[in-house]
Short mmCIF file of C-alpha atoms and ligand atoms in Angstrom, two decimals:
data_model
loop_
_atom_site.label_atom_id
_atom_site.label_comp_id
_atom_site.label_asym_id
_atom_site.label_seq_id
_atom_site.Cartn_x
_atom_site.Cartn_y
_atom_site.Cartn_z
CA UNK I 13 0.00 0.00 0.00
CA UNK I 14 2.50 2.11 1.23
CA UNK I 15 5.06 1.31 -1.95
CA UNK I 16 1.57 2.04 -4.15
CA UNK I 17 1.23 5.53 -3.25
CA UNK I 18 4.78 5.97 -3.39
CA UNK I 19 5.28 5.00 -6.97
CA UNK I 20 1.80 6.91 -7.61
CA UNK I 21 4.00 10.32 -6.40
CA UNK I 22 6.70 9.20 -8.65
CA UNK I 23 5.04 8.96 -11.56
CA UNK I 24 3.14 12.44 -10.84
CA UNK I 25 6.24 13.82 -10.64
CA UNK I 26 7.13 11.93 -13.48
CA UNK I 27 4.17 13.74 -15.09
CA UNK I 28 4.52 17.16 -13.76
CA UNK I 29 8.17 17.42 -15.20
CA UNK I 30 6.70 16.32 -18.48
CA UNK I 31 4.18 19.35 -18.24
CA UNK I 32 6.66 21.42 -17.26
CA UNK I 33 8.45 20.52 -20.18
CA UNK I 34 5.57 20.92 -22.52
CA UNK I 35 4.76 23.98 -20.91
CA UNK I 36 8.15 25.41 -22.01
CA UNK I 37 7.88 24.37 -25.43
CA UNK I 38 4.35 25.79 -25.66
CA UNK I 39 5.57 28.98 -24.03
CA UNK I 40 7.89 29.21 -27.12
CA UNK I 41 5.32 27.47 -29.78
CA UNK I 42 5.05 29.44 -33.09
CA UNK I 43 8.39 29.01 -35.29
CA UNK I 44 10.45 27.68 -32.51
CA UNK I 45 11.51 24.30 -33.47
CA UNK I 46 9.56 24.12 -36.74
CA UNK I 47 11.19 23.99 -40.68
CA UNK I 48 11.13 27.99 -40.26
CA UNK I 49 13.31 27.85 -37.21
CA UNK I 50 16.52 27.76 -39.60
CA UNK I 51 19.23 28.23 -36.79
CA UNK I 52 21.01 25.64 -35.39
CA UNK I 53 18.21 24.13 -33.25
CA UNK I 54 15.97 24.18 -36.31
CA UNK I 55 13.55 21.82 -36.74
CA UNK I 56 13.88 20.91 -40.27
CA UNK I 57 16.63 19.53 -42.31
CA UNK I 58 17.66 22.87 -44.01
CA UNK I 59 19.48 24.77 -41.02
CA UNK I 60 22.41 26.48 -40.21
CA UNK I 61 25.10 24.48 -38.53
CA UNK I 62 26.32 27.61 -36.44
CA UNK I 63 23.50 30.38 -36.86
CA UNK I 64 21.46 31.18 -32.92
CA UNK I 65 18.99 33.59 -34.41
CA UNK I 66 15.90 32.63 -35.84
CA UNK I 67 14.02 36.26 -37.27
CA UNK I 68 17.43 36.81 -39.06
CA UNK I 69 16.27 34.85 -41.63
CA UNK I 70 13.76 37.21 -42.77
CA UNK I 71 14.07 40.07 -40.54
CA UNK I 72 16.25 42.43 -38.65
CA UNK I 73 15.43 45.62 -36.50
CA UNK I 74 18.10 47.65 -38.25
CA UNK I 75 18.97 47.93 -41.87
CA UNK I 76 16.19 46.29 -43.82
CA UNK I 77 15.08 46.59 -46.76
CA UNK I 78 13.66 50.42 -47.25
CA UNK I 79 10.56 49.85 -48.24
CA UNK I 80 6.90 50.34 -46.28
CA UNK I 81 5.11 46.99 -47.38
CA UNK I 82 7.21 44.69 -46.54
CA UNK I 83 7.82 43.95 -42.85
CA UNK I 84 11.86 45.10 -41.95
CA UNK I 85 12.61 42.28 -44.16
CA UNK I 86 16.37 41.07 -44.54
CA UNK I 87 16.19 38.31 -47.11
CA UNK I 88 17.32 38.94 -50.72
CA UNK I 89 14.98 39.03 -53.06
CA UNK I 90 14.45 36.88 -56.10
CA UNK I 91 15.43 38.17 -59.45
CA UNK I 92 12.45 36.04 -61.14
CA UNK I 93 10.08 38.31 -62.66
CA UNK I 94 7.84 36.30 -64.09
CA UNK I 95 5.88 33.09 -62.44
CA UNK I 96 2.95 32.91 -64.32
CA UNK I 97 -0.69 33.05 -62.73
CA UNK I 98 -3.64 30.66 -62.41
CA UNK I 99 -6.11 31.39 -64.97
CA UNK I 100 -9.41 29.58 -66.10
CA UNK I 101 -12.69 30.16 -67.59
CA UNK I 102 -14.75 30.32 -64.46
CA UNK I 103 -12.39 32.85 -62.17
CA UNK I 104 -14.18 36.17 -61.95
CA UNK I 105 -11.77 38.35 -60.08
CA UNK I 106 -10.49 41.50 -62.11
CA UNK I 107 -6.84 42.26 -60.50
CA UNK I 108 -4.87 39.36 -61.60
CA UNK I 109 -1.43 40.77 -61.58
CA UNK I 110 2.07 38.97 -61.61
CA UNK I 111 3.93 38.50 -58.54
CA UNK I 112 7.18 38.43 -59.91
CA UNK I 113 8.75 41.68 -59.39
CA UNK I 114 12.45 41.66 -57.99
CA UNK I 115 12.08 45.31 -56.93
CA UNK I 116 11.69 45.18 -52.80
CA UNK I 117 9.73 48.40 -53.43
CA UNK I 118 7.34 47.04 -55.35
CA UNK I 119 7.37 43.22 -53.72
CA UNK I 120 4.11 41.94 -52.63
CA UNK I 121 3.85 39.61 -49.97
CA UNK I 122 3.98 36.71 -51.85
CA UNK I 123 7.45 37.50 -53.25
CA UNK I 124 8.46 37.40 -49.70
CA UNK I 125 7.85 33.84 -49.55
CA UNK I 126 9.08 33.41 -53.20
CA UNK I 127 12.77 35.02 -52.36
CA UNK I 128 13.64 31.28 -51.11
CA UNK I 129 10.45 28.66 -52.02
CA UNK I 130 11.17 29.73 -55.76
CA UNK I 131 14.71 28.03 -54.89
CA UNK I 132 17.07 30.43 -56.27
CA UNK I 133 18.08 32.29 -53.70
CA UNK I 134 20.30 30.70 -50.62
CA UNK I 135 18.20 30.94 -47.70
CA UNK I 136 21.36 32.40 -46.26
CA UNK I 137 21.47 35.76 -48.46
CA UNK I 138 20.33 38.55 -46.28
CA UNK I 139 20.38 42.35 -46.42
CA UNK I 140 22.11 42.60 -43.14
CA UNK I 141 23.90 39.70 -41.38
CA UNK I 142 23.96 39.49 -37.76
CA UNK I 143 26.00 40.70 -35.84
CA UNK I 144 26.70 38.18 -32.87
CA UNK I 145 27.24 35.32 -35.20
CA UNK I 146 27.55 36.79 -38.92
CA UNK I 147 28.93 33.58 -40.73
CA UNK I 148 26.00 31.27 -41.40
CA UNK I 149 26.95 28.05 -43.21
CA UNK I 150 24.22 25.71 -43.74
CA UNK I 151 24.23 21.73 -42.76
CA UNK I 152 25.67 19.89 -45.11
CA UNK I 153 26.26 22.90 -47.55
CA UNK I 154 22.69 22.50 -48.56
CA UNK I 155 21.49 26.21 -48.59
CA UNK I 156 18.49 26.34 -50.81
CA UNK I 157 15.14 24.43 -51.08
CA UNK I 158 14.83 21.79 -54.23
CA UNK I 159 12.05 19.73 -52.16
CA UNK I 160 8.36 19.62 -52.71
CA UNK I 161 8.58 22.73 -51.03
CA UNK I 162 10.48 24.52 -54.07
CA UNK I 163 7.24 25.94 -56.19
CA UNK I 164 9.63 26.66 -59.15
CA UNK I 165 10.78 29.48 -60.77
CA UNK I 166 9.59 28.84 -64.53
CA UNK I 167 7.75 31.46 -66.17
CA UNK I 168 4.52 29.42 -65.33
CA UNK I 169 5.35 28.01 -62.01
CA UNK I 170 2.31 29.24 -60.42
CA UNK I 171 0.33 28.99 -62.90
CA UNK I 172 -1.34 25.06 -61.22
CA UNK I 173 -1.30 27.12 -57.68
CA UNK I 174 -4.34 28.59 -56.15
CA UNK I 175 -4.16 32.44 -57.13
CA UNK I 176 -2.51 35.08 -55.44
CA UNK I 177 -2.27 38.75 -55.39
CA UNK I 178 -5.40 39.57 -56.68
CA UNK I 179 -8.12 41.81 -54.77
CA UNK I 180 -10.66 39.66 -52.54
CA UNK I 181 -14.19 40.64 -54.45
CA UNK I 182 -17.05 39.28 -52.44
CA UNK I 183 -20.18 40.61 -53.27
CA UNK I 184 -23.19 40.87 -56.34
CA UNK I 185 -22.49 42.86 -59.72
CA UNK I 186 -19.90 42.92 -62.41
CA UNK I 187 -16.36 41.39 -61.30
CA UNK I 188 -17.68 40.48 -57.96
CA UNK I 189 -18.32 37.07 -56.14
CA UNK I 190 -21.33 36.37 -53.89
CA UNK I 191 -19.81 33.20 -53.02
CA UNK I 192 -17.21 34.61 -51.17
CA UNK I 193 -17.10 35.42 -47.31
CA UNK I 194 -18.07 38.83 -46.89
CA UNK I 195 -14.35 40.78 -46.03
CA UNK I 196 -15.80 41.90 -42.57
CA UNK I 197 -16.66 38.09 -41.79
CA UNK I 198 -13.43 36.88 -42.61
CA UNK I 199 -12.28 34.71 -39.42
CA UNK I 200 -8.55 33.51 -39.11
CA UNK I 201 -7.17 34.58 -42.89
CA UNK I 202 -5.43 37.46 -43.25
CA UNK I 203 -5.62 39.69 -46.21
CA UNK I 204 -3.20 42.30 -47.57
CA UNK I 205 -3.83 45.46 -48.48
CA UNK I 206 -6.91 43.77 -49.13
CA UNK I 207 -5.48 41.12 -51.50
CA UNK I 208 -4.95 37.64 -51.27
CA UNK I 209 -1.12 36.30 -50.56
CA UNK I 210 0.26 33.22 -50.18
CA UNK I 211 0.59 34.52 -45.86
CA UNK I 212 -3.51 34.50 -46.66
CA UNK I 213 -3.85 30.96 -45.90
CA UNK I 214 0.12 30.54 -44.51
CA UNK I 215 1.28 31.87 -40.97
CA UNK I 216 4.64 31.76 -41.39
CA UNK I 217 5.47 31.69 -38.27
CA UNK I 218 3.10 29.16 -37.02
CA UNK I 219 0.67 26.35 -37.83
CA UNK I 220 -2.37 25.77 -36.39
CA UNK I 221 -3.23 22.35 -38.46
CA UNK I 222 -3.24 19.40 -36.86
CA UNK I 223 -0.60 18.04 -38.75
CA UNK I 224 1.63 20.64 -37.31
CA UNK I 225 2.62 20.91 -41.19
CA UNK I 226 2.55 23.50 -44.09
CA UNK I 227 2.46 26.53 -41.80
CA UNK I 228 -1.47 26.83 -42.02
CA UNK I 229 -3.45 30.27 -40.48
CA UNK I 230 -6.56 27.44 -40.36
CA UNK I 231 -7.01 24.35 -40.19
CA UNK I 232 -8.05 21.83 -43.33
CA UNK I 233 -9.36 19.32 -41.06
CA UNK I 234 -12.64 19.22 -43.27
CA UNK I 235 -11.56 21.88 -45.91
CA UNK I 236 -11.71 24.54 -42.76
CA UNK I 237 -9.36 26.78 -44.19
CA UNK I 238 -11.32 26.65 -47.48
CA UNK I 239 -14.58 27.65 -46.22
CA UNK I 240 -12.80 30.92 -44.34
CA UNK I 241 -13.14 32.79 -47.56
CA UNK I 242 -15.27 30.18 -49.72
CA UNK I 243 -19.15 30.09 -49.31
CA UNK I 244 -19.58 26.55 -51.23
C1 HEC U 319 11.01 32.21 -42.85
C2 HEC U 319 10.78 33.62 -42.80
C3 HEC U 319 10.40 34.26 -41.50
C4 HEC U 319 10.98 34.11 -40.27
C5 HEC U 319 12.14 33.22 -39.90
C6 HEC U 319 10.31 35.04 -39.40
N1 HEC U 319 9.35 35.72 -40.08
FE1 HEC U 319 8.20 37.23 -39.39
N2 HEC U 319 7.30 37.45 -41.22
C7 HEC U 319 7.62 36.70 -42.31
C8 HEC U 319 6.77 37.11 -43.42
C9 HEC U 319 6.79 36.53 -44.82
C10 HEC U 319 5.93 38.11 -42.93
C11 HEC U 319 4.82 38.84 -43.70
C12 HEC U 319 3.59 37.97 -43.76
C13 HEC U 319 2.83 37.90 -42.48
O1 HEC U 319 1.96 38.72 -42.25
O2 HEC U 319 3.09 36.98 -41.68
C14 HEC U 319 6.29 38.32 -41.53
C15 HEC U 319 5.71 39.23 -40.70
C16 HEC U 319 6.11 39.48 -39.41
C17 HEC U 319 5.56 40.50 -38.57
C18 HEC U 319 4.48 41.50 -38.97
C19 HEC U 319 3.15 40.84 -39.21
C20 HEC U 319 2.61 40.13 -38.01
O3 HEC U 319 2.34 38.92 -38.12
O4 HEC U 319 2.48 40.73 -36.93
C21 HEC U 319 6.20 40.41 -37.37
C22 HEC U 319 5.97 41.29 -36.15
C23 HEC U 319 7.16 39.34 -37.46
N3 HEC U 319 7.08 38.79 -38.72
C24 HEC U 319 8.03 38.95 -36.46
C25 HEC U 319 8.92 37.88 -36.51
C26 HEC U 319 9.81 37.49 -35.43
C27 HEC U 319 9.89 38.17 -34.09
C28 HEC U 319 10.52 36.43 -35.88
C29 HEC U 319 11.53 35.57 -35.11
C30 HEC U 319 11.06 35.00 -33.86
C31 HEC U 319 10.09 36.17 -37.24
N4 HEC U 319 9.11 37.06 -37.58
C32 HEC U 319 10.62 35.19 -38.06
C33 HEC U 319 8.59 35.73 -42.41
C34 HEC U 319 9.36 35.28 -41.37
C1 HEC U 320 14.31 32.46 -45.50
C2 HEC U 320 13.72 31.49 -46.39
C3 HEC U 320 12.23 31.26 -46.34
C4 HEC U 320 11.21 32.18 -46.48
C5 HEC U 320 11.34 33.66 -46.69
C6 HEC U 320 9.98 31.44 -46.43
N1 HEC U 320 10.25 30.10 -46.26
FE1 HEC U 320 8.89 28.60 -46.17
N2 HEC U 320 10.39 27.23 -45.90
C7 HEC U 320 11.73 27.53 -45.92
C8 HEC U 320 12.49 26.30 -45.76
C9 HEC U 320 14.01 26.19 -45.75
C10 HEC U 320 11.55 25.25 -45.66
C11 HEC U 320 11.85 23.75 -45.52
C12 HEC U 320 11.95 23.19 -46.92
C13 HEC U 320 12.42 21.76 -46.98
O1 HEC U 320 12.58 21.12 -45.94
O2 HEC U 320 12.60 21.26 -48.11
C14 HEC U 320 10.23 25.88 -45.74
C15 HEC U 320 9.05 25.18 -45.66
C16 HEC U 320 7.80 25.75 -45.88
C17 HEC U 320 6.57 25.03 -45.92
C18 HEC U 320 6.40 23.53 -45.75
C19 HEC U 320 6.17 23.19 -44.30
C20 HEC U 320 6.10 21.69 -44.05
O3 HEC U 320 5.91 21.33 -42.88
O4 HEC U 320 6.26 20.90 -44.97
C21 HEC U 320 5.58 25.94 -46.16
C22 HEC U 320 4.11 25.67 -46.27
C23 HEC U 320 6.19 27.22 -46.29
N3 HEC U 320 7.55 27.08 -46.09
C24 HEC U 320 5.52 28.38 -46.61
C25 HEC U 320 6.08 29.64 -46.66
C26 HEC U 320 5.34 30.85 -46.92
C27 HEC U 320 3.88 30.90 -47.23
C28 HEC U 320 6.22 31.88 -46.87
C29 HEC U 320 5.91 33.35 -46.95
C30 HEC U 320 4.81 33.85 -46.12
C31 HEC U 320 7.53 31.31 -46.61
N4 HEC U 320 7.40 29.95 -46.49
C32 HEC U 320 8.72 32.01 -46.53
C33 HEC U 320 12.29 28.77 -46.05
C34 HEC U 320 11.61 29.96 -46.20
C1 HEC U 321 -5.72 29.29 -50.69
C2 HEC U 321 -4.77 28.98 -49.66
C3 HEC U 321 -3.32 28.93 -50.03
C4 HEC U 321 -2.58 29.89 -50.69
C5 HEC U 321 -3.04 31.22 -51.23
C6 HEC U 321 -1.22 29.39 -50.74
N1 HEC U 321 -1.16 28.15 -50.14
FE1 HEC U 321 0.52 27.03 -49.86
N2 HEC U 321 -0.60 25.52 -49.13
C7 HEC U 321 -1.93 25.60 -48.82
C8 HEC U 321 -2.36 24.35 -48.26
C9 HEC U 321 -3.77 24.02 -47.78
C10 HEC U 321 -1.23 23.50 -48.23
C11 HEC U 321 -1.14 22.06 -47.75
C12 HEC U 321 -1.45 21.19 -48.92
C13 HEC U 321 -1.28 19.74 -48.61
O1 HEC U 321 -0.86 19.40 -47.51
O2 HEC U 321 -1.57 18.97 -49.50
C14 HEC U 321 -0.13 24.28 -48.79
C15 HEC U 321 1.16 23.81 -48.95
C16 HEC U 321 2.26 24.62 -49.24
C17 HEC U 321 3.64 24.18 -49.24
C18 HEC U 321 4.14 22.80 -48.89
C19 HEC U 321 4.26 22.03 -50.16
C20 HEC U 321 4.96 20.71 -49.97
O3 HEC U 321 4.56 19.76 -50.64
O4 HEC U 321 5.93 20.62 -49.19
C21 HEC U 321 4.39 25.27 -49.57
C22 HEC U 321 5.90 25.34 -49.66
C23 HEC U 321 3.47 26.37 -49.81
N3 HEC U 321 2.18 25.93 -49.61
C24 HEC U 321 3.87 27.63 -50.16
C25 HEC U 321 3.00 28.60 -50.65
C26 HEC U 321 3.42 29.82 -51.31
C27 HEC U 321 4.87 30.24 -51.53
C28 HEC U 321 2.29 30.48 -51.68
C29 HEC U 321 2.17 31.74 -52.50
C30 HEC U 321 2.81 31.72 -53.83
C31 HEC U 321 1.16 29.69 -51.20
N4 HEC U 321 1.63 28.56 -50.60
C32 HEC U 321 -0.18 30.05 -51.34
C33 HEC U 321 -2.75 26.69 -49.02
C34 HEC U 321 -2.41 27.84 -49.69
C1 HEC U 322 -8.07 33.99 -48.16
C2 HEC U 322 -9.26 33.58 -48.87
C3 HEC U 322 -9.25 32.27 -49.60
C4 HEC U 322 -8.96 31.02 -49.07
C5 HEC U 322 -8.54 30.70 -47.65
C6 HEC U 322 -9.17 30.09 -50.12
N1 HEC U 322 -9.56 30.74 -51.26
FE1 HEC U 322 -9.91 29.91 -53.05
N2 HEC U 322 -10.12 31.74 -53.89
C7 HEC U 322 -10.24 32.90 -53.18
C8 HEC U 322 -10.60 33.95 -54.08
C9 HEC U 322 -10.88 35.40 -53.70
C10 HEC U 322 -10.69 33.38 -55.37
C11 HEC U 322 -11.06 34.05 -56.67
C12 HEC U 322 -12.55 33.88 -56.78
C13 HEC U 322 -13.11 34.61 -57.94
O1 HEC U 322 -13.21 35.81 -57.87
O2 HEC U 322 -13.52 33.94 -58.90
C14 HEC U 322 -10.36 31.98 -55.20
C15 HEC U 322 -10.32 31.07 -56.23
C16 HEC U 322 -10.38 29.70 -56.05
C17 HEC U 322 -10.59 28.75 -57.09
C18 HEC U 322 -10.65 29.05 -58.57
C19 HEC U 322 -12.01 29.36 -59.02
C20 HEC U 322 -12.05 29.50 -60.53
O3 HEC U 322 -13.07 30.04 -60.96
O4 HEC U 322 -11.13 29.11 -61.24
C21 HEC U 322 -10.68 27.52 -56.50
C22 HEC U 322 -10.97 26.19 -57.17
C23 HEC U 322 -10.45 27.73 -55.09
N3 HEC U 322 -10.28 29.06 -54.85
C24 HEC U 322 -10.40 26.72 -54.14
C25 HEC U 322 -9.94 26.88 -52.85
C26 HEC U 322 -9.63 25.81 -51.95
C27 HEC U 322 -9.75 24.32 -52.29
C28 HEC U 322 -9.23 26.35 -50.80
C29 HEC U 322 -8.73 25.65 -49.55
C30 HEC U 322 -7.51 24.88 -49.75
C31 HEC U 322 -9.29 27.80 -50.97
N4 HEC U 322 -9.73 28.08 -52.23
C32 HEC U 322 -8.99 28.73 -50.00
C33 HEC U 322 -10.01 33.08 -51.84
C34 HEC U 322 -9.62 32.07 -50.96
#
């Protein structure tokens, strides 16, 4: 009896150390850990073998690019200027524009995400390095992405990709869809200057989808995400 509630303390402790432990790495959930985190305690297989920060990546407080739209962002830009778009007979929004543009000035969000998932630029090119560790060599020499996760960089790469940066047009009339969410009902997207980005759908800092995968702002545990902005 004695030994029983004994072992029954040990293995709450046991427990509480574990939720302790959890605790901490909820404390730091978000990018911490996951194929974002591309320091040396990254979480995927592209990381740096020496690099501590994490934001460096993509941003620094100091020395960014100078431009207002994009978010004191420190990665260089792609030089692709031309990716295509989705097109087809049935797609009724008017702004269909190109996101290529290697201009920081002129980026839209999307290029953000294209300066390293179009997989030419090393995801170790940055405006301004840091300076606590500057030199950032990547494991295994392997500084760019040619996974699934490289979208391409042909002139019609996104062309089989859901469409981006193009105005969100719910509503009746000419150029408008009533079978999209009202913009004032939109729950968990994000739009952008009230266009649609690839960081629409995509946190990139975190992932709320089950699968703990693809850096989702909603879930698609039964099409969730889809239904944010899609009345079908
Ligand atoms: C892999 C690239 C990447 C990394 C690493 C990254 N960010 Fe971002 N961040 C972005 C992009 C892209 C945007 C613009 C899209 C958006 O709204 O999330 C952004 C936007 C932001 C914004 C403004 C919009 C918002 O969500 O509030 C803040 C603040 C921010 N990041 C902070 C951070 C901090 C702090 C870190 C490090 C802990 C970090 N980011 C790491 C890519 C990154
Ligand atoms: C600094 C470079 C960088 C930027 C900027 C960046 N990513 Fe990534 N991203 C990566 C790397 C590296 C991986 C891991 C690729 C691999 O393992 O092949 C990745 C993986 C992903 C994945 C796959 C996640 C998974 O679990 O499979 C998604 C989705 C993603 N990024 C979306 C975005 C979006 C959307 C943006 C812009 C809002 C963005 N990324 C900006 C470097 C970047
Ligand atoms: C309409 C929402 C939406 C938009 C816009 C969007 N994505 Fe995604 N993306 C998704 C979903 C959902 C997945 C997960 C698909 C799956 O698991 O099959 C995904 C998957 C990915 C992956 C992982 C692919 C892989 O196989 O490893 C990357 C990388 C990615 N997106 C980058 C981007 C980039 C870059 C853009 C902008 C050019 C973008 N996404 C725009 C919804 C979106
Ligand atoms: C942030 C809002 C948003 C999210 C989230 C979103 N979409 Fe869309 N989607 C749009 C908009 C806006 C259009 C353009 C609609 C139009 O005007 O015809 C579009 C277009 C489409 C089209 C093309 C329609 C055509 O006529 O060719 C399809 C198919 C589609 N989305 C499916 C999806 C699926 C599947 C998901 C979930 C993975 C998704 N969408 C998530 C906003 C979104």
């Amino acid at each position: 009896m004695h030994t029983q509630i004994k072992s029954r303390a040990a293995v709450s402790g046991f427990l509480l150390a574990l939720l302790v432990t959890f605790s901490g790495g909820a404390l730091a959930a978000g990018i911490l850990g996951t194929k974002h985190d591309l320091s040396v305690t990254g979480g995927g297989t592209i990381k740096s073998t020496t690099q501590t920060e994490i934001c460096i990546f993509c941003h620094t407080p100091h020395d960014a690019f100078k431009t207002d739209n994009i978010p004191l962002w420190n990665h260089e830009m792609s030089q692709i200027t031309t990716y295509g778009m989705y097109t087809s007979p049935t797609l009724d929004a008017t702004d269909l524009a190109d996101v290529g543009v290697d201009d920081p000035a002129h980026s839209a969000v999307s290029n953000l995400c294209l300066s390293c998932h179009d997989g030419t630029v090393a995801v170790n090119s940055f405006n301004n390095p840091s300076n606590t560790s500057p030199n950032t060599p990547m494991v295994g020499g392997v500084d760019k992405i040619t996974g699934s996760a490289n979208l391409g960089a042909a002139a019609d790469a996104l062309k089989n990709d859901h469409p981006v940066n193009f105005t969100y047009n719910p509503g009746t009339g000419a150029g408008l869809d009533s079978t999209l969410v009202p913009t004032a009902s939109l729950t968990g997207v994000k739009l952008y200057n009230n266009k649609v980005q690839c960081a629409s759908c995509h946190d990139p800092h975190t992932s709320v989808d089950p699968t703990g995968k693809a850096f989702l702002r909603v879930s698609m545990s039964g099409s969730t995400l889809c239904f944010a902005c899609h009345n079908k």
